[in-house]
Tab-separated table of C-alpha atoms and ligand atoms in Angstrom:
chain	number	residue	atom	x	y	z
A	1	MET	CA	41.971	12.933	2.397
A	2	SER	CA	43.761	11.045	-0.347
A	3	ALA	CA	46.241	12.163	-3.007
A	4	PRO	CA	44.796	14.685	-5.477
A	5	ASN	CA	46.415	12.856	-8.409
A	6	ILE	CA	49.035	10.237	-9.293
A	7	GLU	CA	51.628	12.956	-10.001
A	8	THR	CA	51.715	13.851	-6.299
A	9	ILE	CA	52.665	10.260	-5.517
A	10	VAL	CA	55.239	10.126	-8.333
A	11	SER	CA	57.146	13.024	-6.833
A	12	LEU	CA	56.850	11.779	-3.243
A	13	ALA	CA	57.941	8.308	-4.381
A	14	LYS	CA	61.019	9.638	-6.116
A	15	ARG	CA	61.903	12.172	-3.405
A	16	ARG	CA	61.750	9.645	-0.600
A	17	GLY	CA	63.004	6.493	-2.293
A	18	PHE	CA	59.891	4.473	-2.920
A	19	VAL	CA	60.069	4.259	-6.716
A	20	PHE	CA	62.605	5.511	-9.276
A	21	PRO	CA	62.338	5.652	-13.077
A	22	SER	CA	64.251	2.609	-14.301
A	23	SER	CA	67.520	2.881	-16.273
A	24	GLU	CA	67.436	6.628	-15.679
A	25	ILE	CA	71.175	7.141	-16.254
A	26	TYR	CA	70.652	5.879	-19.820
A	27	GLY	CA	67.576	7.944	-20.487
A	28	GLY	CA	65.090	5.524	-18.922
A	29	LEU	CA	63.021	2.761	-20.479
A	30	GLY	CA	59.436	3.788	-21.151
A	31	SER	CA	57.246	2.994	-18.169
A	32	ALA	CA	59.712	0.788	-16.305
A	33	TRP	CA	60.219	1.549	-12.627
A	34	ASP	CA	62.598	0.399	-9.909
A	35	TYR	CA	61.513	0.051	-6.308
A	36	GLY	CA	63.886	1.813	-3.908
A	37	PRO	CA	64.676	1.153	-0.230
A	38	LEU	CA	61.186	2.065	0.968
A	39	GLY	CA	59.356	0.747	-2.089
A	40	VAL	CA	60.749	-2.757	-1.755
A	41	GLU	CA	59.618	-2.848	1.892
A	42	LEU	CA	56.143	-1.629	0.944
A	43	CYS	CA	55.827	-4.213	-1.866
A	44	ASN	CA	57.016	-6.984	0.452
A	45	ASN	CA	54.538	-5.895	3.123
A	46	VAL	CA	51.654	-5.891	0.610
A	47	LYS	CA	52.615	-9.387	-0.556
A	48	GLN	CA	53.014	-10.655	3.009
A	49	ALA	CA	49.648	-9.204	4.023
A	50	TRP	CA	47.993	-10.871	1.025
A	51	TRP	CA	49.717	-14.214	1.627
A	52	ARG	CA	48.844	-14.177	5.342
A	53	TRP	CA	45.216	-13.347	4.570
A	54	MET	CA	44.898	-15.692	1.602
A	55	VAL	CA	46.958	-18.698	2.696
A	56	TYR	CA	47.760	-18.725	6.438
A	57	GLU	CA	44.431	-17.537	7.782
A	58	ARG	CA	42.368	-20.094	5.846
A	59	ASP	CA	42.012	-23.862	6.065
A	60	ASP	CA	41.506	-24.482	2.357
A	61	MET	CA	44.579	-23.003	0.715
A	62	GLU	CA	47.959	-24.106	-0.665
A	63	GLY	CA	50.769	-22.020	-2.107
A	64	LEU	CA	52.786	-22.420	-5.312
A	65	ASP	CA	55.656	-20.768	-7.152
A	66	SER	CA	55.731	-21.844	-10.805
A	67	SER	CA	58.133	-20.929	-13.612
A	68	ILE	CA	57.906	-17.697	-15.562
A	69	ILE	CA	58.932	-19.486	-18.754
A	70	LEU	CA	56.636	-22.432	-19.470
A	71	ASN	CA	56.265	-24.853	-22.357
A	72	ARG	CA	54.803	-22.929	-25.283
A	73	LEU	CA	51.939	-25.426	-25.489
A	74	VAL	CA	50.582	-24.025	-22.224
A	75	TRP	CA	49.851	-20.779	-24.039
A	76	LYS	CA	48.541	-22.545	-27.107
A	77	TYR	CA	45.887	-24.455	-25.174
A	78	SER	CA	45.099	-21.631	-22.730
A	79	GLY	CA	44.111	-19.574	-25.765
A	80	HIS	CA	46.708	-16.856	-25.192
A	81	GLU	CA	48.590	-17.433	-28.462
A	82	LEU	CA	45.444	-16.758	-30.397
A	83	THR	CA	43.487	-14.308	-28.299
A	84	PHE	CA	45.718	-12.488	-25.810
A	85	THR	CA	45.709	-9.441	-27.992
A	86	ASP	CA	44.887	-5.793	-27.724
A	87	PRO	CA	43.296	-3.899	-30.612
A	88	LEU	CA	45.838	-1.468	-31.990
A	89	VAL	CA	45.417	1.690	-34.044
A	90	ASP	CA	47.973	4.197	-35.346
A	91	CYS	CA	47.684	7.865	-36.162
A	92	ARG	CA	48.833	8.276	-39.763
A	93	GLU	CA	49.840	11.900	-39.137
A	94	CYS	CA	52.129	11.603	-36.120
A	95	ASN	CA	52.632	7.809	-35.936
A	96	SER	CA	51.409	7.658	-32.336
A	97	ARG	CA	50.052	4.251	-31.422
A	98	PHE	CA	46.995	3.619	-29.232
A	99	ARG	CA	45.005	0.801	-27.737
A	100	TYR	CA	41.723	1.168	-29.593
A	101	ASP	CA	39.425	0.408	-26.631
A	102	LYS	CA	41.351	2.783	-24.329
A	103	LEU	CA	41.308	5.479	-27.013
A	104	LEU	CA	37.522	5.216	-27.192
A	105	ALA	CA	37.193	5.332	-23.404
A	106	GLU	CA	39.555	8.318	-23.151
A	107	SER	CA	37.645	10.101	-25.898
A	108	GLY	CA	34.396	9.530	-24.028
A	109	VAL	CA	32.821	7.429	-26.791
A	110	ASP	CA	29.584	5.841	-25.729
A	111	ALA	CA	30.241	2.090	-25.337
A	112	GLU	CA	26.828	1.207	-26.771
A	113	ARG	CA	27.542	3.049	-29.987
A	114	THR	CA	30.637	0.944	-30.559
A	115	GLY	CA	28.464	-2.115	-31.039
A	116	LEU	CA	26.496	-0.482	-33.852
A	117	LEU	CA	29.257	1.090	-35.944
A	118	THR	CA	32.434	-0.248	-37.528
A	119	PRO	CA	35.774	0.866	-36.022
A	120	ALA	CA	36.438	2.981	-39.131
A	121	GLU	CA	33.103	4.790	-38.676
A	122	ILE	CA	33.805	5.389	-34.997
A	123	LEU	CA	37.369	6.598	-35.575
A	124	LYS	CA	36.175	9.206	-38.093
A	125	ASP	CA	35.081	11.405	-35.192
A	126	ILE	CA	38.004	10.796	-32.862
A	127	LYS	CA	40.919	13.199	-32.635
A	128	CYS	CA	44.435	11.877	-32.045
A	129	PRO	CA	45.325	12.808	-28.439
A	130	SER	CA	48.904	13.604	-29.588
A	131	CYS	CA	48.385	15.766	-32.692
A	132	GLY	CA	44.652	16.465	-32.804
A	133	LYS	CA	44.207	15.096	-36.361
A	134	LYS	CA	41.683	12.484	-37.447
A	135	ASN	CA	43.630	10.225	-39.787
A	136	TRP	CA	43.718	6.657	-38.503
A	137	THR	CA	44.971	3.287	-39.748
A	138	GLY	CA	42.711	0.250	-39.456
A	139	VAL	CA	42.375	-1.544	-36.135
A	140	ARG	CA	44.432	-4.744	-35.832
A	141	PRO	CA	45.176	-7.244	-33.056
A	142	PHE	CA	48.548	-7.157	-31.307
A	143	ASN	CA	49.657	-10.114	-29.138
A	144	LEU	CA	50.853	-8.925	-25.740
A	145	MET	CA	53.105	-11.858	-24.889
A	146	PHE	CA	56.846	-11.212	-24.824
A	147	ARG	CA	58.701	-13.705	-26.987
A	148	THR	CA	62.127	-15.137	-26.381
A	149	HIS	CA	64.069	-18.324	-27.206
A	150	VAL	CA	65.405	-21.064	-24.978
A	151	GLY	CA	68.814	-22.592	-25.493
A	152	ALA	CA	71.574	-21.835	-27.968
A	153	THR	CA	69.329	-21.917	-31.016
A	154	ALA	CA	68.733	-19.604	-33.915
A	155	GLU	CA	66.341	-16.731	-33.227
A	156	ASP	CA	63.935	-17.926	-35.901
A	157	ASP	CA	63.806	-21.554	-34.660
A	158	ALA	CA	60.098	-22.004	-33.991
A	159	ASP	CA	60.760	-24.997	-31.713
A	160	ALA	CA	62.771	-22.791	-29.357
A	161	LEU	CA	60.148	-20.052	-29.119
A	162	VAL	CA	58.825	-19.415	-25.623
A	163	TYR	CA	56.933	-16.610	-23.905
A	164	LEU	CA	57.338	-14.794	-20.623
A	165	ARG	CA	54.116	-15.573	-18.776
A	166	PRO	CA	51.438	-12.874	-19.065
A	167	GLU	CA	49.621	-14.226	-15.980
A	168	THR	CA	50.611	-16.504	-13.110
A	169	ALA	CA	47.349	-18.472	-13.303
A	170	GLN	CA	48.381	-21.023	-15.949
A	171	GLY	CA	51.250	-22.210	-13.739
A	172	ILE	CA	48.604	-23.156	-11.192
A	173	PHE	CA	46.333	-25.023	-13.643
A	174	ILE	CA	49.135	-27.165	-15.070
A	175	ASN	CA	50.103	-28.136	-11.500
A	176	PHE	CA	46.543	-28.943	-10.421
A	177	ALA	CA	47.113	-32.733	-10.320
A	178	ASN	CA	50.478	-32.338	-8.547
A	179	VAL	CA	49.007	-30.186	-5.803
A	180	LEU	CA	45.918	-32.352	-5.499
A	181	THR	CA	47.843	-35.617	-4.989
A	182	THR	CA	50.572	-34.226	-2.740
A	183	SER	CA	48.281	-32.185	-0.498
A	184	ARG	CA	45.407	-34.735	-0.467
A	185	ARG	CA	42.939	-31.865	-0.757
A	186	LYS	CA	39.231	-32.213	-1.385
A	187	LEU	CA	37.067	-29.623	-3.109
A	188	PRO	CA	36.689	-26.785	-2.468
A	189	PHE	CA	40.278	-25.599	-2.122
A	190	GLY	CA	42.526	-22.944	-3.587
A	191	VAL	CA	46.095	-22.501	-4.798
A	192	ALA	CA	47.725	-19.098	-4.391
A	193	GLN	CA	50.718	-17.666	-6.179
A	194	ILE	CA	52.574	-14.363	-6.214
A	195	GLY	CA	54.971	-13.574	-9.012
A	196	LYS	CA	56.033	-11.474	-11.963
A	197	SER	CA	54.059	-11.331	-15.164
A	198	PHE	CA	54.927	-9.631	-18.436
A	199	ARG	CA	52.740	-7.971	-21.041
A	200	ASN	CA	53.993	-5.969	-23.964
A	201	GLU	CA	51.381	-3.288	-23.262
A	202	VAL	CA	50.596	-0.990	-26.178
A	203	THR	CA	50.178	2.054	-24.008
A	204	PRO	CA	51.798	1.614	-20.612
A	205	GLY	CA	51.667	4.588	-18.327
A	206	ASN	CA	50.267	6.351	-15.318
A	207	PHE	CA	53.349	5.555	-13.244
A	208	ILE	CA	53.211	1.984	-11.844
A	209	PHE	CA	49.551	1.546	-12.840
A	210	ARG	CA	50.354	-0.042	-16.188
A	211	THR	CA	53.828	-1.391	-16.874
A	212	ARG	CA	55.192	-4.150	-19.068
A	213	GLU	CA	56.714	-6.014	-16.151
A	214	PHE	CA	54.562	-6.260	-13.050
A	215	GLU	CA	53.694	-8.528	-10.187
A	216	GLN	CA	50.463	-10.398	-9.602
A	217	MET	CA	48.856	-12.004	-6.568
A	218	GLU	CA	46.533	-14.664	-7.955
A	219	MET	CA	44.537	-17.473	-6.439
A	220	GLU	CA	42.617	-20.196	-8.229
A	221	TYR	CA	39.781	-21.575	-6.120
A	222	PHE	CA	38.490	-24.969	-7.309
A	223	VAL	CA	34.818	-25.759	-6.690
A	224	ARG	CA	32.117	-28.157	-7.825
A	225	PRO	CA	30.215	-26.933	-10.886
A	226	GLY	CA	26.980	-25.484	-9.579
A	227	GLU	CA	28.640	-24.010	-6.486
A	228	ASP	CA	30.646	-21.582	-8.588
A	229	GLU	CA	28.223	-18.648	-8.627
A	230	GLN	CA	27.794	-18.400	-4.876
A	231	VAL	CA	31.509	-18.897	-4.167
A	232	HIS	CA	32.316	-16.258	-6.788
A	233	GLN	CA	30.133	-13.736	-4.985
A	234	GLU	CA	31.760	-14.625	-1.643
A	235	TRP	CA	35.221	-13.948	-3.063
A	236	ILE	CA	34.090	-10.614	-4.502
A	237	ASP	CA	32.943	-9.546	-1.030
A	238	ASN	CA	36.062	-10.983	0.677
A	239	CYS	CA	38.407	-9.160	-1.662
A	240	PHE	CA	36.603	-5.833	-1.292
A	241	ASN	CA	36.886	-6.201	2.482
A	242	TRP	CA	40.569	-7.070	2.241
A	243	PHE	CA	41.310	-3.738	0.582
A	244	THR	CA	39.399	-1.819	3.247
A	245	SER	CA	41.253	-3.824	5.925
A	246	LEU	CA	44.449	-2.338	4.445
A	247	GLY	CA	43.078	1.077	5.293
A	248	ILE	CA	41.723	2.012	1.845
A	249	GLU	CA	38.567	4.141	2.101
A	250	ALA	CA	35.534	2.198	0.900
A	251	SER	CA	34.354	5.350	-0.907
A	252	ASN	CA	37.473	5.161	-3.125
A	253	LEU	CA	36.645	1.582	-4.135
A	254	ARG	CA	33.820	0.252	-6.239
A	255	LEU	CA	32.707	-2.931	-7.955
A	256	TYR	CA	32.455	-3.021	-11.728
A	257	GLU	CA	30.504	-5.764	-13.432
A	258	GLN	CA	32.171	-6.543	-16.776
A	259	PRO	CA	29.586	-6.490	-19.565
A	260	LYS	CA	29.313	-9.630	-21.728
A	261	GLU	CA	31.268	-8.134	-24.636
A	262	GLU	CA	34.235	-7.337	-22.348
A	263	LEU	CA	34.492	-10.837	-20.838
A	264	ALA	CA	37.602	-12.928	-21.581
A	265	HIS	CA	36.989	-16.091	-23.640
A	266	TYR	CA	37.089	-18.316	-20.536
A	267	ALA	CA	34.918	-16.194	-18.232
A	268	LYS	CA	31.301	-16.704	-17.238
A	269	ARG	CA	31.251	-13.583	-15.077
A	270	THR	CA	33.950	-11.131	-14.004
A	271	VAL	CA	33.697	-8.369	-11.446
A	272	ASP	CA	36.534	-5.866	-11.082
A	273	ILE	CA	37.356	-3.970	-7.952
A	274	GLN	CA	38.186	-0.501	-9.120
A	275	TYR	CA	40.031	2.250	-7.271
A	276	ARG	CA	39.646	6.001	-7.799
A	277	PHE	CA	43.113	6.316	-9.384
A	278	PHE	CA	42.216	9.560	-11.208
A	279	PRO	CA	40.305	11.793	-8.753
A	280	GLU	CA	41.330	14.909	-10.716
A	281	ARG	CA	39.228	13.977	-13.773
A	282	ASP	CA	36.022	15.951	-14.147
A	283	GLU	CA	33.908	13.131	-15.441
A	284	PRO	CA	33.207	10.794	-12.469
A	285	GLU	CA	33.141	7.655	-14.656
A	286	ARG	CA	36.718	8.286	-15.833
A	287	GLN	CA	38.096	8.542	-12.298
A	288	TRP	CA	38.042	4.771	-11.794
A	289	ASP	CA	40.208	1.947	-13.064
A	290	GLU	CA	40.891	-1.689	-12.261
A	291	LEU	CA	42.760	-2.690	-9.139
A	292	MET	CA	41.776	-6.333	-9.203
A	293	GLY	CA	39.643	-8.738	-11.233
A	294	ILE	CA	37.600	-11.605	-9.798
A	295	ALA	CA	36.626	-14.024	-12.550
A	296	ASN	CA	34.578	-17.170	-12.788
A	297	ARG	CA	36.801	-19.065	-15.264
A	298	THR	CA	34.450	-22.073	-15.354
A	299	ASP	CA	36.154	-25.414	-16.093
A	300	PHE	CA	37.794	-23.940	-19.206
A	301	ASP	CA	41.413	-24.147	-18.053
A	302	LEU	CA	41.479	-27.611	-16.459
A	303	ARG	CA	39.535	-29.025	-19.384
A	304	THR	CA	41.654	-27.420	-22.096
A	305	HIS	CA	44.908	-28.715	-20.556
A	306	SER	CA	43.522	-32.258	-20.207
A	307	LYS	CA	44.168	-35.177	-22.553
A	308	LYS	CA	40.696	-36.701	-22.377
A	309	PRO	CA	38.125	-34.239	-23.764
A	310	GLU	CA	37.080	-35.050	-27.343
A	311	ASP	CA	35.169	-33.305	-30.081
A	312	GLY	CA	31.945	-34.656	-31.617
A	313	GLU	CA	33.923	-37.041	-33.833
A	314	GLY	CA	35.913	-38.584	-30.976
A	315	LYS	CA	39.094	-36.630	-31.743
A	316	ARG	CA	41.143	-35.436	-28.756
A	317	LEU	CA	40.859	-31.688	-28.276
A	318	ASN	CA	44.318	-31.603	-26.720
A	319	PRO	CA	46.552	-34.243	-28.346
A	320	ASP	CA	49.659	-32.874	-26.562
A	321	SER	CA	48.697	-33.197	-22.905
A	322	THR	CA	49.782	-36.288	-20.976
A	323	GLU	CA	47.483	-35.709	-18.000
A	324	ASP	CA	43.788	-35.545	-17.243
A	325	LEU	CA	43.095	-32.712	-14.827
A	326	SER	CA	39.700	-33.942	-13.704
A	327	TYR	CA	38.650	-34.571	-10.104
A	328	PHE	CA	37.139	-37.712	-8.659
A	329	ASP	CA	34.596	-37.134	-5.926
A	330	GLU	CA	34.766	-40.104	-3.526
A	331	ALA	CA	31.416	-39.284	-1.973
A	332	THR	CA	29.361	-39.203	-5.178
A	333	LYS	CA	31.708	-41.404	-7.278
A	334	GLU	CA	31.595	-38.756	-9.980
A	335	ARG	CA	34.467	-37.510	-12.096
A	336	PHE	CA	34.380	-33.928	-13.392
A	337	TYR	CA	36.432	-30.822	-14.153
A	338	PRO	CA	36.193	-28.372	-11.248
A	339	TYR	CA	35.122	-24.795	-11.860
A	340	VAL	CA	37.592	-22.063	-10.957
A	341	ILE	CA	37.065	-18.749	-9.202
A	342	GLU	CA	40.042	-16.457	-9.663
A	343	PRO	CA	40.750	-13.350	-7.585
A	344	ALA	CA	43.682	-11.651	-9.382
A	345	ALA	CA	45.268	-8.500	-8.008
A	346	GLY	CA	48.334	-6.505	-9.018
A	347	VAL	CA	50.994	-5.853	-6.391
A	348	ASN	CA	51.958	-2.604	-8.083
A	349	ARG	CA	48.416	-1.271	-8.429
A	350	THR	CA	47.801	-2.193	-4.782
A	351	VAL	CA	50.942	-0.278	-3.813
A	352	LEU	CA	49.764	2.718	-5.847
A	353	SER	CA	46.300	2.639	-4.303
A	354	VAL	CA	47.540	2.382	-0.717
A	355	LEU	CA	49.999	5.223	-1.324
A	356	MET	CA	47.284	7.422	-2.848
A	357	ASP	CA	44.806	6.612	-0.123
A	358	ALA	CA	47.297	7.165	2.712
A	359	TYR	CA	48.387	10.567	1.416
A	360	SER	CA	47.347	13.465	3.620
A	361	GLU	CA	48.559	16.898	4.575
A	362	LYS	CA	48.582	18.473	8.024
A	363	THR	CA	49.462	21.984	9.145
A	364	ASN	CA	51.439	22.416	12.363
A	365	ASP	CA	51.327	25.294	14.923
A	366	LYS	CA	53.779	27.323	12.822
A	367	GLY	CA	51.521	27.131	9.790
A	368	GLU	CA	53.830	24.728	7.928
A	369	THR	CA	52.099	22.082	5.869
A	370	ARG	CA	53.509	18.589	6.029
A	371	VAL	CA	52.804	15.420	4.149
A	372	ILE	CA	51.687	12.543	6.322
A	373	LEU	CA	51.426	9.093	4.826
A	374	LYS	CA	48.778	7.376	6.902
A	375	LEU	CA	49.713	3.891	5.782
A	376	HIS	CA	48.236	0.968	7.639
A	377	PRO	CA	51.062	0.103	10.108
A	378	THR	CA	51.229	-3.443	8.680
A	379	LEU	CA	52.247	-1.902	5.356
A	380	SER	CA	54.548	0.867	6.621
A	381	PRO	CA	58.089	0.298	5.307
A	382	ILE	CA	59.530	1.306	8.686
A	383	LYS	CA	57.655	0.595	11.893
A	384	ALA	CA	59.755	2.636	14.333
A	385	ALA	CA	62.387	5.352	14.009
A	386	ILE	CA	64.739	5.769	16.960
A	387	LEU	CA	65.788	9.402	17.310
A	388	PRO	CA	68.336	10.778	19.789
A	389	LEU	CA	67.391	14.256	21.010
A	390	ALA	CA	71.039	15.293	21.285
A	391	LYS	CA	73.417	13.723	18.812
A	392	ASN	CA	76.484	15.204	20.502
A	393	LYS	CA	75.783	13.283	23.722
A	394	PRO	CA	77.485	9.865	23.434
A	395	GLU	CA	75.314	8.348	26.211
A	396	ILE	CA	72.084	9.332	24.430
A	397	VAL	CA	73.355	8.185	21.038
A	398	GLY	CA	74.577	4.904	22.560
A	399	MET	CA	71.246	4.283	24.217
A	400	ALA	CA	69.301	5.076	21.030
A	401	LYS	CA	71.466	2.701	18.973
A	402	ALA	CA	71.088	-0.036	21.593
A	403	ILE	CA	67.284	0.389	21.484
A	404	LYS	CA	67.340	0.141	17.688
A	405	ARG	CA	69.339	-3.096	17.928
A	406	SER	CA	66.967	-4.526	20.526
A	407	LEU	CA	63.981	-3.841	18.243
A	408	GLN	CA	65.362	-5.033	14.943
A	409	PRO	CA	64.742	-8.768	15.471
A	410	VAL	CA	61.009	-8.109	15.868
A	411	LEU	CA	60.265	-5.167	13.598
A	412	ARG	CA	61.840	-2.889	10.998
A	413	ALA	CA	63.475	-0.054	12.929
A	414	VAL	CA	65.862	2.685	11.829
A	415	TYR	CA	68.145	5.077	13.692
A	416	ASP	CA	68.346	8.682	12.488
A	417	ASP	CA	70.284	11.611	13.924
A	418	THR	CA	70.707	13.717	10.797
A	419	GLY	CA	68.579	16.687	11.818
A	420	GLY	CA	66.666	18.484	14.517
A	421	ILE	CA	63.790	16.598	16.093
A	422	GLY	CA	61.084	18.502	14.167
A	423	LYS	CA	62.720	17.648	10.871
A	424	LEU	CA	63.212	14.020	11.878
A	425	TYR	CA	59.539	13.681	12.810
A	426	ALA	CA	58.473	15.278	9.528
A	427	ARG	CA	60.695	12.922	7.548
A	428	GLN	CA	59.156	9.869	9.204
A	429	ASP	CA	55.583	11.201	8.827
A	430	GLU	CA	56.167	11.614	5.113
A	431	ILE	CA	57.135	7.952	4.674
A	432	GLY	CA	54.398	6.603	6.915
A	433	THR	CA	56.401	5.432	9.951
A	434	PRO	CA	53.772	4.886	12.653
A	435	PHE	CA	56.058	5.423	15.665
A	436	CYS	CA	58.967	7.702	16.476
A	437	VAL	CA	60.897	6.803	19.615
A	438	THR	CA	62.838	9.696	21.140
A	439	VAL	CA	65.735	9.223	23.545
A	440	ASP	CA	66.403	12.324	25.679
A	441	HIS	CA	68.419	13.355	28.744
A	442	GLN	CA	65.696	12.096	31.045
A	443	SER	CA	65.940	8.642	29.411
A	444	LEU	CA	69.425	8.182	30.908
A	445	GLU	CA	67.869	8.426	34.336
A	446	ASP	CA	64.424	6.862	34.100
A	447	GLU	CA	65.216	4.228	31.423
A	448	ALA	CA	62.165	5.415	29.486
A	449	VAL	CA	61.617	6.938	26.033
A	450	THR	CA	58.949	9.038	24.319
A	451	VAL	CA	56.822	7.222	21.737
A	452	ARG	CA	55.146	9.624	19.341
A	453	ASP	CA	52.175	8.602	17.220
A	454	ARG	CA	52.248	9.542	13.507
A	455	ASP	CA	48.538	10.234	13.149
A	456	THR	CA	47.648	11.986	16.410
A	457	TRP	CA	51.116	13.444	17.180
A	458	GLU	CA	50.427	12.365	20.772
A	459	GLN	CA	53.352	11.374	22.959
A	460	GLU	CA	53.617	8.675	25.547
A	461	ARG	CA	56.416	7.753	27.953
A	462	VAL	CA	57.323	4.055	27.804
A	463	LYS	CA	59.901	2.034	29.784
A	464	VAL	CA	62.694	0.799	27.499
A	465	SER	CA	62.216	-2.755	28.800
A	466	ASP	CA	58.542	-2.641	27.748
A	467	LEU	CA	59.186	-1.043	24.355
A	468	PRO	CA	59.246	-4.094	22.003
A	469	GLU	CA	56.003	-5.468	23.436
A	470	HIS	CA	54.404	-2.021	23.557
A	471	LEU	CA	55.142	-1.373	19.863
A	472	LEU	CA	54.110	-4.855	18.755
A	473	ASN	CA	50.795	-4.500	20.588
A	474	ARG	CA	50.106	-1.129	19.033
A	475	LEU	CA	51.015	-2.429	15.573
A	476	LYS	CA	48.407	-5.167	16.025
A	477	ASP	CA	45.603	-2.677	16.843
B	1	ATP	P1	43.653	-3.992	-17.719
B	1	ATP	O1	42.231	-4.101	-18.206
B	1	ATP	O2	43.914	-2.806	-16.820
B	1	ATP	O3	44.678	-4.177	-18.801
B	1	ATP	P2	43.413	-6.752	-17.063
B	1	ATP	O4	41.932	-6.875	-16.870
B	1	ATP	O5	44.023	-7.219	-18.326
B	1	ATP	O6	43.890	-5.255	-16.732
B	1	ATP	P3	43.985	-8.990	-15.412
B	1	ATP	O7	44.407	-9.858	-16.507
B	1	ATP	O8	42.642	-9.196	-14.779
B	1	ATP	O9	44.137	-7.466	-15.838
B	1	ATP	O10	45.117	-9.024	-14.293
B	1	ATP	C1	44.851	-8.990	-12.905
B	1	ATP	C2	45.505	-7.788	-12.271
B	1	ATP	O11	46.886	-7.673	-12.638
B	1	ATP	C3	44.894	-6.454	-12.656
B	1	ATP	O12	43.741	-6.178	-11.914
B	1	ATP	C4	46.005	-5.491	-12.302
B	1	ATP	O13	46.025	-5.186	-10.917
B	1	ATP	C5	47.251	-6.297	-12.631
B	1	ATP	N1	47.766	-5.899	-13.953
B	1	ATP	C6	47.361	-6.354	-15.158
B	1	ATP	N2	48.070	-5.775	-16.135
B	1	ATP	C7	48.952	-4.933	-15.531
B	1	ATP	C8	49.961	-4.055	-16.015
B	1	ATP	N3	50.249	-3.950	-17.315
B	1	ATP	N4	50.660	-3.318	-15.106
B	1	ATP	C9	50.408	-3.432	-13.781
B	1	ATP	N5	49.469	-4.250	-13.287
B	1	ATP	C10	48.753	-5.002	-14.137
């Protein structure tokens, strides 16, 4: 079972402290969200799992953490200033604003038709989702980069204009030579980065699926031209398997091959991994949306940021760069610009997909239905909850607190005595805690506790001295 819709997760997330609407005491800020006590743990666990898998468990990977605000020229030569736009259209009747391509998809317009007709001809038949009328403005491009100014300069000083990065990738490309020389890497190798990105999305929404501030986990894998296609396919398979290793059902994931007309200007081929974010929609095709993109960016980025490439008349294509980001192959004595394979995932969309996929309901002997979040234990915000069976017994409470303290250096443990045992179990099930450890009267005598499993509700008696190792072993399984 997985969540029937995103709304179910929105209410669970708010109720239990995963995610709150941002700036709520001032009326909120459209589609901005704050991660609460459990949400920050879940995000950190997703990022750690990705970093461990991507960087630590491989022999060909380096990490990086580049600035959010970069020299504006980075975005000039990457093509973002000119092309990082969404097509925008307004309803003349109610002034609602839409992303043209999303409006077409939502309205079920056949993608093939869009190639044959002009936007005006297509829009004639489309009703505004807000007011139902069919009175549209023309379609125009809208640049998604957030603008700001550095230093104490006037707001309209063009020299002070900078952008908040809309992707982490460019920070990796401009550091290619730095990483290459300091790490003494040879092709193929990758550079991974996790960090915030910002896009002034036209229509943010669907909870944390699309926001204007979000976090990305990106890796740029540098290969010899000619090896790019096979390596690309390997990364597509690797990434799909990573999501299933996090416990996501393979049947809720699928690969989507981007058609030529959808490809970004730098991409030779892009395959998205989509998740069934909208299972409630009748039309199967509309149930899916992007969780991650895996692009073959060719040598576009390294070449465009390099000082050497010239046009047909010998004029430098990039007169501003001071570096050549090419690679010299000692073995073949050739110099070239490596191709780049880029797996790019969103932290927030990963969090949403693991929450949706882990959601389940179970009915107990009394006929009460409870929510159980079957999160992969690696991702669970809390690994063990220590619960005293009698909170008015100082010896039991003391023992439970001592156990919590003994566990906290090795895993995230909490102590809770604010309810009866049934309620305490239910509370932990709902937030995905894999183990509840109960301290009872017997524990005072036999120095053992009951470990209860979230998914099977089975109970096991474990010696207190064995508990840290026992839990760590079970978390590894
Ligand atoms: P979309 O088509 O949904 O706008 P995209 O193809 O522009 O996404 P990429 O540029 O490939 O997205 O970014 C890589 C990943 O970053 C996406 O797969 C997604 O997980 C995440 N991401 C992109 N935009 C947002 C956003 N506005 N909010 C949350 N996550 C995002």
